[in-house]
Amino acid sequence: MRDCRKEDVCSQYLTFVAKSLVKTVLIKMTENSLSGVRIRTFHPYVNAGALQALFLVLLLQLSLFVSETHAKPESDAATGYFWHITDLHYDFTYNELEIPYSCNAINKNYGKFGDYSCDAPAILIESIIKEMKTINSHVDFIVWTGDTVLHPRMNENLVLNKSKNLEIIKNCTDILKAHFPQIPLASSLGNHDLFPDAQCPIATDVPNLYFKKLAEEWLTADLIETFSKNGYYFMATKDPDLYIVNLNTLLYYNRNKLIKPNQNPDPNGQFTWLQNVLEKVRKEKKKVFVIGHIPPGLLRSGKTWLYKEYNEKLTKILQNYSDVIIAGFFGHEHEDSFKVIHRPTKDLRKNNGVPIFVAPALTPWVYDYNRNPAVRLVRYNVTSKQLLQITQYYVNLPKANEKGQVLLELEYVMPESYDLDDLSAAALVKLRNRMQTDDKLFKQYLQNMYVNTKTGPKIQFSKDLQTRVLCAINCYDENSYEMCISSGAISYHSLALINNFFLLVIYFRDLV
């Protein structure tokens, strides 16, 4: 059911106005009788008393209509919903040890629900999931893009192992299933979910027992075999025309030392598998959401989380199938941002691109600026499958600790908060270009990037930061990024020409 505290301000206002009018009329009736409520009419044969009574009935109906509409479940025949959560990083020692394992700042008083220097305690995770259920329990599925295990400040070998990691992930899975018992989970592997951290092995003919145990917790029986060997899967939804493609991005992660691009051009056959799956979807005229832990593309430093060769191949596949990929949903960065992976085209005005939405983390743990815990609700059109809305919620952590209660507060609603037409790649490109010249708009984006945190070190705005953030939105190789930086974050259309040039170079290089 919809929670009136957090959204639909217009509906709440209409309800208030309608009920206030009814109350006013009733008071007048009591004081002066019905004849005392004067309604002017221009027709001599209209009975004033009857008109007044009709007016009262209409007011009552308006009040009831708005209230009933407000109380309906969010899902309806034309709209689908899903929650996106990521980077829970559950610290099982929080509220148990004087200095929890994950905390960077020591010798301080930690709040009941968490601290910006620490990973999430169980009470924070469960409180947030309860709030999610209160806001909307009628979702089609839950996207959970990995990293459930904590960041230990000490050597991970001292406090973690495969069994402990499985226990941590199972505990969080059980909480989700308890509050969303019939809702499918679309879960991804995060680098911290593995032990040792980020070390994802090449597949063999024998299933990976660790992956198999995770698959049994998360997935339906038909997906267990593929996930157990490779860590990726192709998942049907209740909508026969919509699928979820889950990528094992750890195969491409540049901290994974078990894989080398020059020795493994297609680790676990995921590139081939991905192309085959997307080709199948295209032939069947269906659509997909792509999910994973680590996003493709570049950071604002100009570097990529992935090995360069793998990043190029992955972005190329996503570009080539932008007609069937509605959007990508990722985590890992503990920041709220978006990217656009556009497809080379002669007409740069066309919507040939894949919007990539990187969700902020549930954990408050940070390494620079404070960030509040966050989750988001995504709404999409079940006919076209196009995204309609992303509603971003957060927990004001200092207030939660002070009041002794976790509440999910509304941070923003996209596209409305950014004055966009929709959530397509083309609309995001326009937003990116507007932020190039509108410093106020960019500062709003920057504030949202760090999840509405008013406490702690203030984020220092600078033109250099603005340029780097904007160049990272739609550059996905170092050459185009450097050209973008040197030109001061030139507009998307100019940058697209540069990107297209480098994509053609990559294309012809692959042919050779």
Coordinates of C-alpha atoms in Angstrom, one line a residue:
M1 CA 0.0 0.0 0.0
R2 CA 1.1 3.5 -0.6
D3 CA 2.6 5.4 2.3
C4 CA 1.1 8.9 2.7
R5 CA 4.1 10.3 4.5
K6 CA 6.4 10.1 1.5
E7 CA 4.6 10.8 -1.8
D8 CA 1.5 11.9 -3.6
V9 CA 1.5 15.4 -2.1
C10 CA -1.2 16.5 -4.6
S11 CA -3.5 13.7 -3.5
Q12 CA -3.0 14.5 0.1
Y13 CA -3.8 18.2 -0.6
L14 CA -6.9 17.3 -2.5
T15 CA -8.1 15.1 0.3
F16 CA -7.5 17.8 2.8
V17 CA -9.3 20.4 0.7
A18 CA -12.3 18.1 0.1
K19 CA -12.7 17.1 3.7
S20 CA -12.3 20.8 4.8
L21 CA -15.0 21.9 2.4
V22 CA -17.3 19.1 3.7
K23 CA -16.6 20.1 7.3
T24 CA -17.3 23.7 6.5
V25 CA -20.7 22.9 4.9
L26 CA -21.6 20.7 7.8
I27 CA -20.8 23.4 10.3
K28 CA -22.9 25.9 8.3
M29 CA -25.8 23.5 8.2
T30 CA -25.6 23.1 11.9
E31 CA -25.5 26.8 12.6
N32 CA -27.9 28.2 10.1
S33 CA -29.7 25.2 8.6
L34 CA -29.3 24.2 4.9
S35 CA -31.0 27.4 3.7
G36 CA -28.1 29.4 5.3
V37 CA -25.6 28.0 2.8
R38 CA -26.3 30.2 -0.2
I39 CA -25.4 29.1 -3.7
R40 CA -26.2 31.6 -6.4
T41 CA -28.1 30.2 -9.5
F42 CA -29.0 32.0 -12.7
H43 CA -32.0 29.9 -13.5
P44 CA -35.3 30.8 -11.7
Y45 CA -36.6 27.2 -11.7
V46 CA -33.6 25.6 -10.0
N47 CA -34.4 24.7 -6.4
A48 CA -31.7 26.2 -4.3
G49 CA -32.1 23.6 -1.5
A50 CA -31.8 20.7 -3.9
L51 CA -28.7 22.3 -5.5
Q52 CA -27.2 22.8 -2.0
A53 CA -27.8 19.2 -1.1
L54 CA -26.3 18.1 -4.5
F55 CA -23.2 20.2 -3.8
L56 CA -22.8 18.5 -0.4
V57 CA -23.1 15.0 -2.0
L58 CA -20.5 15.9 -4.6
L59 CA -18.1 17.1 -1.9
L60 CA -18.6 13.9 0.0
Q61 CA -18.0 11.8 -3.2
L62 CA -14.9 13.8 -4.0
S63 CA -13.5 13.2 -0.5
L64 CA -14.2 9.5 -0.7
F65 CA -12.9 9.2 -4.3
V66 CA -9.5 10.8 -3.4
S67 CA -9.2 8.7 -0.3
E68 CA -10.0 5.5 -2.1
T69 CA -7.6 6.3 -4.9
H70 CA -4.9 7.1 -2.5
A71 CA -5.4 3.8 -0.7
K72 CA -5.1 1.6 -3.8
P73 CA -2.0 -0.6 -4.2
E74 CA 0.6 1.0 -6.5
S75 CA 0.5 -1.8 -9.0
D76 CA -2.2 -1.7 -11.6
A77 CA -2.9 -3.2 -15.0
A78 CA -0.8 -0.7 -16.9
T79 CA 2.1 -0.3 -14.5
G80 CA 4.8 -2.5 -13.1
Y81 CA 7.1 -1.8 -10.2
F82 CA 10.3 -3.2 -8.7
W83 CA 12.6 -2.3 -5.9
H84 CA 16.3 -1.8 -6.5
I85 CA 18.6 -2.4 -3.5
T86 CA 22.4 -2.7 -3.5
D87 CA 25.5 -2.8 -1.4
L88 CA 23.9 -3.8 2.0
H89 CA 27.3 -4.6 3.5
Y90 CA 25.9 -6.2 6.7
D91 CA 28.2 -5.9 9.7
F92 CA 27.2 -8.7 12.0
T93 CA 29.4 -7.3 14.8
Y94 CA 27.6 -3.9 15.0
N95 CA 25.8 -3.5 18.3
E96 CA 27.8 -6.6 19.5
L97 CA 31.4 -5.4 19.8
E98 CA 32.7 -2.2 21.2
I99 CA 34.4 -1.5 17.9
P100 CA 32.6 -3.2 15.0
Y101 CA 34.7 -4.9 12.4
S102 CA 33.8 -2.5 9.6
C103 CA 34.2 0.9 11.4
N104 CA 36.8 3.2 10.2
A105 CA 36.4 5.7 13.0
I106 CA 37.1 4.1 16.4
N107 CA 36.7 5.1 20.0
K108 CA 33.3 6.8 19.5
N109 CA 29.7 6.4 20.3
Y110 CA 28.0 4.5 17.5
G111 CA 24.3 5.1 16.9
K112 CA 21.8 2.3 17.3
F113 CA 20.9 2.3 13.6
G114 CA 24.4 2.9 12.2
D115 CA 27.2 5.3 11.7
Y116 CA 28.7 6.9 8.6
S117 CA 32.1 5.2 9.4
C118 CA 30.5 1.7 9.6
D119 CA 28.6 -0.8 7.5
A120 CA 24.9 -1.5 8.1
P121 CA 23.8 -3.3 11.3
A122 CA 21.0 -5.9 11.0
I123 CA 18.5 -3.5 12.7
L124 CA 19.0 -0.9 9.9
I125 CA 18.7 -3.4 7.1
E126 CA 15.5 -5.0 8.5
S127 CA 14.0 -1.6 9.3
I128 CA 14.6 -0.4 5.8
I129 CA 13.1 -3.5 4.3
K130 CA 10.0 -3.1 6.5
E131 CA 9.7 0.4 5.2
M132 CA 9.9 -0.8 1.6
K133 CA 7.1 -3.2 2.3
T134 CA 5.0 -0.4 3.8
I135 CA 5.6 1.8 0.8
N136 CA 4.9 -0.8 -1.9
S137 CA 4.7 -4.6 -1.3
H138 CA 3.0 -5.2 -4.7
V139 CA 6.2 -5.2 -6.8
D140 CA 6.9 -7.6 -9.6
F141 CA 10.4 -8.4 -8.4
I142 CA 13.4 -7.1 -6.4
V143 CA 16.7 -6.2 -8.1
W144 CA 19.5 -6.8 -5.7
T145 CA 22.8 -5.9 -7.2
G146 CA 25.3 -7.5 -4.8
D147 CA 27.8 -6.7 -2.1
T148 CA 26.1 -8.0 1.0
V149 CA 29.3 -8.8 3.0
L150 CA 30.9 -6.1 5.1
H151 CA 34.1 -4.1 4.5
P152 CA 36.4 -5.4 7.3
R153 CA 39.0 -2.8 8.4
M154 CA 41.4 -5.5 9.2
N155 CA 42.7 -8.3 7.0
E156 CA 39.6 -10.2 5.7
N157 CA 41.3 -13.6 6.5
L158 CA 41.0 -12.8 10.2
V159 CA 37.2 -12.4 10.2
L160 CA 35.8 -13.8 7.0
N161 CA 35.7 -17.0 5.0
K162 CA 33.4 -18.6 2.5
S163 CA 31.1 -20.1 5.2
K164 CA 30.9 -16.7 7.0
N165 CA 30.1 -14.9 3.7
L166 CA 27.3 -17.4 2.9
E167 CA 25.9 -17.0 6.4
I168 CA 25.8 -13.2 6.0
I169 CA 24.2 -13.4 2.6
K170 CA 21.6 -15.9 3.8
N171 CA 20.7 -13.8 6.8
C172 CA 19.9 -10.8 4.5
T173 CA 18.1 -13.1 2.0
D174 CA 15.9 -14.4 4.8
I175 CA 15.0 -10.9 5.9
L176 CA 13.9 -10.0 2.3
K177 CA 11.9 -13.2 1.9
A178 CA 10.2 -12.7 5.3
H179 CA 8.8 -9.3 4.2
F180 CA 8.4 -10.1 0.5
P181 CA 7.6 -13.8 0.6
Q182 CA 6.2 -14.2 -2.9
I183 CA 8.4 -11.7 -4.7
P184 CA 11.1 -13.1 -7.1
L185 CA 14.7 -11.9 -6.4
A186 CA 16.9 -10.9 -9.2
S187 CA 20.3 -11.0 -7.4
S188 CA 23.8 -10.3 -8.6
L189 CA 27.2 -11.3 -7.3
G190 CA 29.2 -8.4 -5.7
N191 CA 32.9 -8.4 -5.3
H192 CA 32.7 -8.5 -1.5
D193 CA 30.3 -11.5 -1.7
L194 CA 33.3 -13.6 -2.8
F195 CA 36.1 -14.9 -0.7
P196 CA 38.8 -13.8 -1.2
D197 CA 37.3 -10.4 -2.2
A198 CA 36.7 -10.0 -5.9
Q199 CA 38.4 -13.3 -6.9
C200 CA 36.0 -14.9 -9.3
P201 CA 37.3 -18.1 -10.9
I202 CA 37.0 -19.3 -14.5
A203 CA 34.2 -21.9 -14.8
T204 CA 34.9 -25.6 -15.1
D205 CA 32.6 -28.5 -15.9
V206 CA 32.0 -29.0 -12.2
P207 CA 29.6 -26.5 -10.7
N208 CA 31.1 -24.0 -8.2
L209 CA 29.6 -25.1 -4.9
Y210 CA 29.8 -21.6 -3.5
F211 CA 27.8 -20.2 -6.4
K212 CA 25.4 -23.2 -6.2
K213 CA 24.6 -22.4 -2.5
L214 CA 23.9 -18.8 -3.4
A215 CA 21.7 -19.8 -6.4
E216 CA 19.7 -22.1 -4.1
E217 CA 19.0 -19.1 -1.8
W218 CA 18.1 -16.6 -4.6
L219 CA 16.9 -18.3 -7.7
T220 CA 14.3 -20.7 -9.1
A221 CA 15.4 -24.2 -10.0
D222 CA 15.7 -23.6 -13.7
L223 CA 18.4 -20.9 -13.2
I224 CA 20.6 -22.8 -10.6
E225 CA 22.7 -24.8 -13.1
T226 CA 23.8 -21.8 -15.2
F227 CA 24.5 -19.6 -12.2
S228 CA 26.3 -22.4 -10.4
K229 CA 28.8 -22.6 -13.2
N230 CA 29.1 -19.0 -14.4
G231 CA 27.4 -16.6 -12.0
Y232 CA 25.1 -15.2 -14.7
Y233 CA 21.6 -16.0 -15.8
F234 CA 18.6 -15.1 -18.1
M235 CA 15.5 -14.7 -16.0
A236 CA 11.8 -14.6 -17.1
T237 CA 9.4 -12.3 -15.3
K238 CA 5.7 -12.7 -14.9
D239 CA 5.4 -10.5 -18.0
P240 CA 6.1 -12.9 -21.0
D241 CA 7.6 -10.0 -23.0
L242 CA 10.1 -8.9 -20.4
Y243 CA 13.3 -10.6 -19.2
I244 CA 16.1 -9.8 -16.8
V245 CA 19.7 -10.4 -17.9
N246 CA 22.0 -10.7 -14.9
L247 CA 25.7 -10.2 -15.7
N248 CA 28.6 -11.6 -13.6
T249 CA 30.6 -8.4 -13.8
L250 CA 33.3 -9.8 -11.5
L251 CA 34.6 -11.7 -14.5
Y252 CA 35.7 -8.4 -15.9
Y253 CA 36.7 -6.6 -12.7
N254 CA 40.3 -5.3 -12.8
R255 CA 40.9 -6.5 -9.2
N256 CA 40.1 -10.1 -10.2
K257 CA 43.6 -11.6 -10.5
L258 CA 42.3 -15.0 -11.5
I259 CA 41.5 -13.8 -15.0
K260 CA 43.7 -12.0 -17.6
P261 CA 42.2 -10.4 -20.7
N262 CA 45.1 -11.6 -22.9
Q263 CA 44.6 -15.1 -21.8
N264 CA 40.8 -15.1 -21.5
P265 CA 39.1 -13.0 -24.2
D266 CA 35.7 -14.3 -23.2
P267 CA 35.8 -15.5 -19.6
N268 CA 33.1 -18.1 -18.9
G269 CA 31.7 -17.4 -22.4
Q270 CA 29.7 -14.5 -21.0
F271 CA 30.1 -12.2 -24.0
T272 CA 29.0 -15.0 -26.4
W273 CA 26.1 -16.0 -24.1
L274 CA 25.0 -12.3 -23.8
Q275 CA 24.9 -11.8 -27.5
N276 CA 23.0 -15.0 -28.1
V277 CA 20.4 -14.1 -25.4
L278 CA 19.9 -10.5 -26.7
E279 CA 19.7 -11.8 -30.3
K280 CA 17.0 -14.2 -29.2
V281 CA 15.1 -11.4 -27.4
R282 CA 15.4 -9.2 -30.5
K283 CA 14.0 -12.0 -32.8
E284 CA 11.1 -12.5 -30.4
K285 CA 10.4 -8.7 -30.3
K286 CA 10.7 -8.6 -26.5
K287 CA 12.6 -6.4 -24.0
V288 CA 15.2 -6.8 -21.2
F289 CA 16.5 -5.1 -18.1
V290 CA 20.2 -5.7 -17.7
I291 CA 21.5 -5.9 -14.1
G292 CA 24.9 -6.4 -12.5
H293 CA 27.1 -5.2 -9.7
I294 CA 29.8 -3.2 -11.4
P295 CA 28.7 -0.7 -14.0
P296 CA 30.4 -0.4 -17.4
G297 CA 31.8 2.9 -18.6
L298 CA 34.2 5.3 -16.8
L299 CA 34.6 6.9 -13.4
R300 CA 35.1 10.6 -13.2
S301 CA 38.8 9.9 -12.8
G302 CA 38.7 8.6 -16.4
K303 CA 39.4 5.1 -15.2
T304 CA 37.1 2.1 -15.4
W305 CA 36.3 -0.6 -12.8
L306 CA 36.7 -3.2 -15.5
Y307 CA 39.7 -4.4 -17.5
K308 CA 39.9 -2.0 -20.5
E309 CA 39.4 -4.8 -23.1
Y310 CA 36.4 -6.2 -21.3
N311 CA 34.8 -2.7 -20.9
E312 CA 35.2 -2.1 -24.6
K313 CA 33.5 -5.4 -25.5
L314 CA 30.7 -5.0 -23.0
T315 CA 29.8 -1.5 -24.1
K316 CA 29.9 -2.5 -27.7
I317 CA 27.4 -5.3 -27.1
L318 CA 25.1 -3.0 -25.1
Q319 CA 25.2 -0.4 -27.9
N320 CA 24.4 -3.0 -30.6
Y321 CA 21.3 -4.1 -28.7
S322 CA 20.0 -0.8 -27.5
D323 CA 16.8 -1.5 -29.3
V324 CA 15.9 -4.4 -26.9
I325 CA 17.7 -3.2 -23.7
I326 CA 15.4 -0.8 -21.8
A327 CA 18.0 0.1 -19.2
G328 CA 20.8 -1.2 -17.0
F329 CA 20.8 -1.2 -13.2
F330 CA 24.0 -1.5 -11.2
G331 CA 25.6 -0.6 -7.9
H332 CA 29.1 -0.9 -6.4
E333 CA 29.9 2.8 -6.5
H334 CA 28.0 3.9 -3.3
E335 CA 26.8 6.9 -5.3
D336 CA 23.7 7.9 -7.2
S337 CA 24.5 8.5 -10.8
F338 CA 23.6 7.7 -14.4
K339 CA 25.5 7.0 -17.6
V340 CA 24.5 6.8 -21.2
I341 CA 26.0 4.2 -23.5
H342 CA 24.9 5.5 -26.9
R343 CA 24.9 3.6 -30.2
P344 CA 26.9 5.0 -33.2
T345 CA 24.4 6.6 -35.6
K346 CA 24.3 9.2 -38.3
D347 CA 21.4 10.9 -36.7
L348 CA 22.5 11.8 -33.2
R349 CA 19.0 13.0 -32.3
K350 CA 17.7 9.5 -32.3
N351 CA 17.2 7.6 -29.0
N352 CA 19.9 5.1 -29.8
G353 CA 21.4 4.4 -26.4
V354 CA 21.1 2.4 -23.2
P355 CA 20.5 4.4 -20.0
I356 CA 22.5 3.0 -17.1
F357 CA 21.3 3.8 -13.6
V358 CA 23.8 3.4 -10.7
A359 CA 22.0 3.1 -7.4
P360 CA 23.3 4.4 -4.1
A361 CA 24.2 2.0 -1.3
L362 CA 22.1 0.8 1.6
T363 CA 25.1 0.8 3.8
P364 CA 26.2 4.2 5.3
W365 CA 29.9 3.2 5.2
V366 CA 31.9 5.8 3.3
Y367 CA 35.5 6.5 2.4
D368 CA 35.2 10.3 1.8
Y369 CA 31.9 12.2 2.1
N370 CA 29.0 11.0 4.3
R371 CA 26.2 9.2 2.5
N372 CA 22.8 8.2 3.9
P373 CA 21.4 4.7 3.4
A374 CA 19.2 4.6 0.3
V375 CA 16.9 2.4 -1.8
R376 CA 14.8 3.1 -4.9
L377 CA 11.5 2.1 -6.4
V378 CA 11.3 1.9 -10.2
R379 CA 8.0 2.1 -12.1
Y380 CA 7.7 1.0 -15.7
N381 CA 5.0 0.7 -18.4
V382 CA 4.0 -3.0 -18.8
T383 CA 3.0 -2.5 -22.4
S384 CA 6.0 -0.6 -23.8
K385 CA 8.3 -1.7 -20.9
Q386 CA 9.7 1.9 -20.9
L387 CA 10.7 3.3 -17.6
L388 CA 8.2 5.8 -16.1
Q389 CA 9.7 6.8 -12.8
I390 CA 12.5 6.3 -10.3
T391 CA 11.5 7.3 -6.8
Q392 CA 14.6 7.6 -4.6
Y393 CA 14.3 7.1 -0.8
Y394 CA 16.8 7.6 1.9
V395 CA 17.2 7.3 5.7
N396 CA 18.3 10.5 7.5
L397 CA 20.8 8.5 9.7
P398 CA 21.5 11.1 12.4
K399 CA 17.7 11.7 12.8
A400 CA 17.0 7.9 12.9
N401 CA 19.5 7.5 15.7
E402 CA 18.1 10.6 17.6
K403 CA 14.5 9.6 17.3
G404 CA 15.0 5.9 17.6
Q405 CA 13.1 5.1 14.4
V406 CA 14.0 4.5 10.8
L407 CA 11.9 6.2 8.2
L408 CA 12.4 6.1 4.4
E409 CA 12.1 9.7 3.3
L410 CA 11.5 10.9 -0.2
E411 CA 14.7 12.4 -1.7
Y412 CA 13.6 13.0 -5.3
V413 CA 11.4 11.6 -8.1
M414 CA 12.9 11.2 -11.6
P415 CA 12.0 12.5 -14.3
E416 CA 10.0 15.2 -12.5
S417 CA 12.8 16.5 -10.2
Y418 CA 15.0 17.1 -13.2
D419 CA 12.3 18.4 -15.4
L420 CA 12.7 15.6 -18.0
D421 CA 10.2 14.3 -20.5
D422 CA 11.0 10.7 -19.7
L423 CA 13.9 8.4 -18.6
S424 CA 15.2 7.4 -22.0
A425 CA 18.8 7.7 -23.1
A426 CA 17.8 10.8 -25.2
A427 CA 16.3 12.5 -22.1
L428 CA 19.3 11.8 -20.0
V429 CA 21.6 13.3 -22.7
K430 CA 19.6 16.5 -22.5
L431 CA 19.9 16.5 -18.8
R432 CA 23.7 16.0 -19.1
N433 CA 24.0 18.9 -21.5
R434 CA 21.8 21.2 -19.3
M435 CA 24.1 20.5 -16.3
Q436 CA 27.0 21.7 -18.4
T437 CA 25.7 25.3 -18.3
D438 CA 23.3 25.2 -15.3
D439 CA 25.5 25.2 -12.2
K440 CA 22.4 25.1 -9.9
L441 CA 21.1 22.0 -11.6
F442 CA 24.5 20.3 -11.4
K443 CA 24.7 21.1 -7.7
Q444 CA 21.3 19.4 -7.2
Y445 CA 22.6 16.3 -9.1
L446 CA 25.8 16.4 -6.9
Q447 CA 23.7 16.6 -3.7
N448 CA 21.7 13.6 -4.9
M449 CA 24.8 11.8 -5.8
Y450 CA 25.8 11.8 -2.1
V451 CA 22.2 11.0 -0.9
N452 CA 21.0 14.2 0.6
T453 CA 23.6 14.3 3.4
K454 CA 23.6 17.6 5.2
T455 CA 26.2 16.6 7.8
G456 CA 29.9 16.0 7.5
P457 CA 32.4 17.5 5.1
K458 CA 30.7 19.8 2.6
I459 CA 31.0 18.7 -1.1
Q460 CA 33.1 21.4 -2.7
F461 CA 31.7 22.4 -6.1
S462 CA 34.3 23.2 -8.8
K463 CA 34.3 23.5 -12.6
D464 CA 36.8 20.8 -12.7
L465 CA 34.6 18.4 -10.8
Q466 CA 31.6 19.4 -13.0
T467 CA 33.6 18.6 -16.1
R468 CA 34.8 15.3 -14.8
V469 CA 31.4 14.2 -13.7
L470 CA 29.7 15.1 -17.0
C471 CA 32.5 13.5 -19.1
A472 CA 32.0 10.3 -17.2
I473 CA 28.3 10.2 -18.0
N474 CA 28.8 9.4 -21.7
C475 CA 32.4 8.6 -22.3
Y476 CA 33.4 4.9 -22.0
D477 CA 37.0 4.9 -23.2
E478 CA 40.0 6.8 -22.0
N479 CA 40.6 8.6 -25.4
S480 CA 37.2 10.2 -25.7
Y481 CA 37.3 11.0 -22.0
E482 CA 40.6 12.9 -22.3
M483 CA 39.2 14.8 -25.3
C484 CA 36.1 15.7 -23.3
I485 CA 38.1 16.9 -20.4
S486 CA 40.4 19.0 -22.5
S487 CA 37.4 20.7 -24.2
G488 CA 35.6 21.4 -20.9
A489 CA 32.9 18.8 -21.2
I490 CA 31.7 19.6 -24.7
S491 CA 28.1 18.8 -25.5
Y492 CA 26.9 15.3 -26.0
H493 CA 26.4 15.6 -29.8
S494 CA 30.0 16.8 -30.3
L495 CA 31.3 14.1 -28.0
A496 CA 29.2 11.4 -29.7
L497 CA 31.1 12.1 -32.9
I498 CA 34.4 11.5 -31.1
N499 CA 33.0 8.3 -29.5
N500 CA 31.7 7.1 -32.8
F501 CA 35.2 7.5 -34.3
F502 CA 36.8 5.4 -31.6
L503 CA 34.1 2.8 -31.8
L504 CA 34.7 2.5 -35.5
V505 CA 38.4 2.0 -34.8
I506 CA 37.6 -0.8 -32.3
Y507 CA 35.1 -2.3 -34.8
F508 CA 37.6 -2.5 -37.6
R509 CA 40.4 -3.6 -35.3
D510 CA 38.2 -6.6 -34.2
L511 CA 37.6 -7.5 -37.9
V512 CA 41.3 -7.7 -38.4

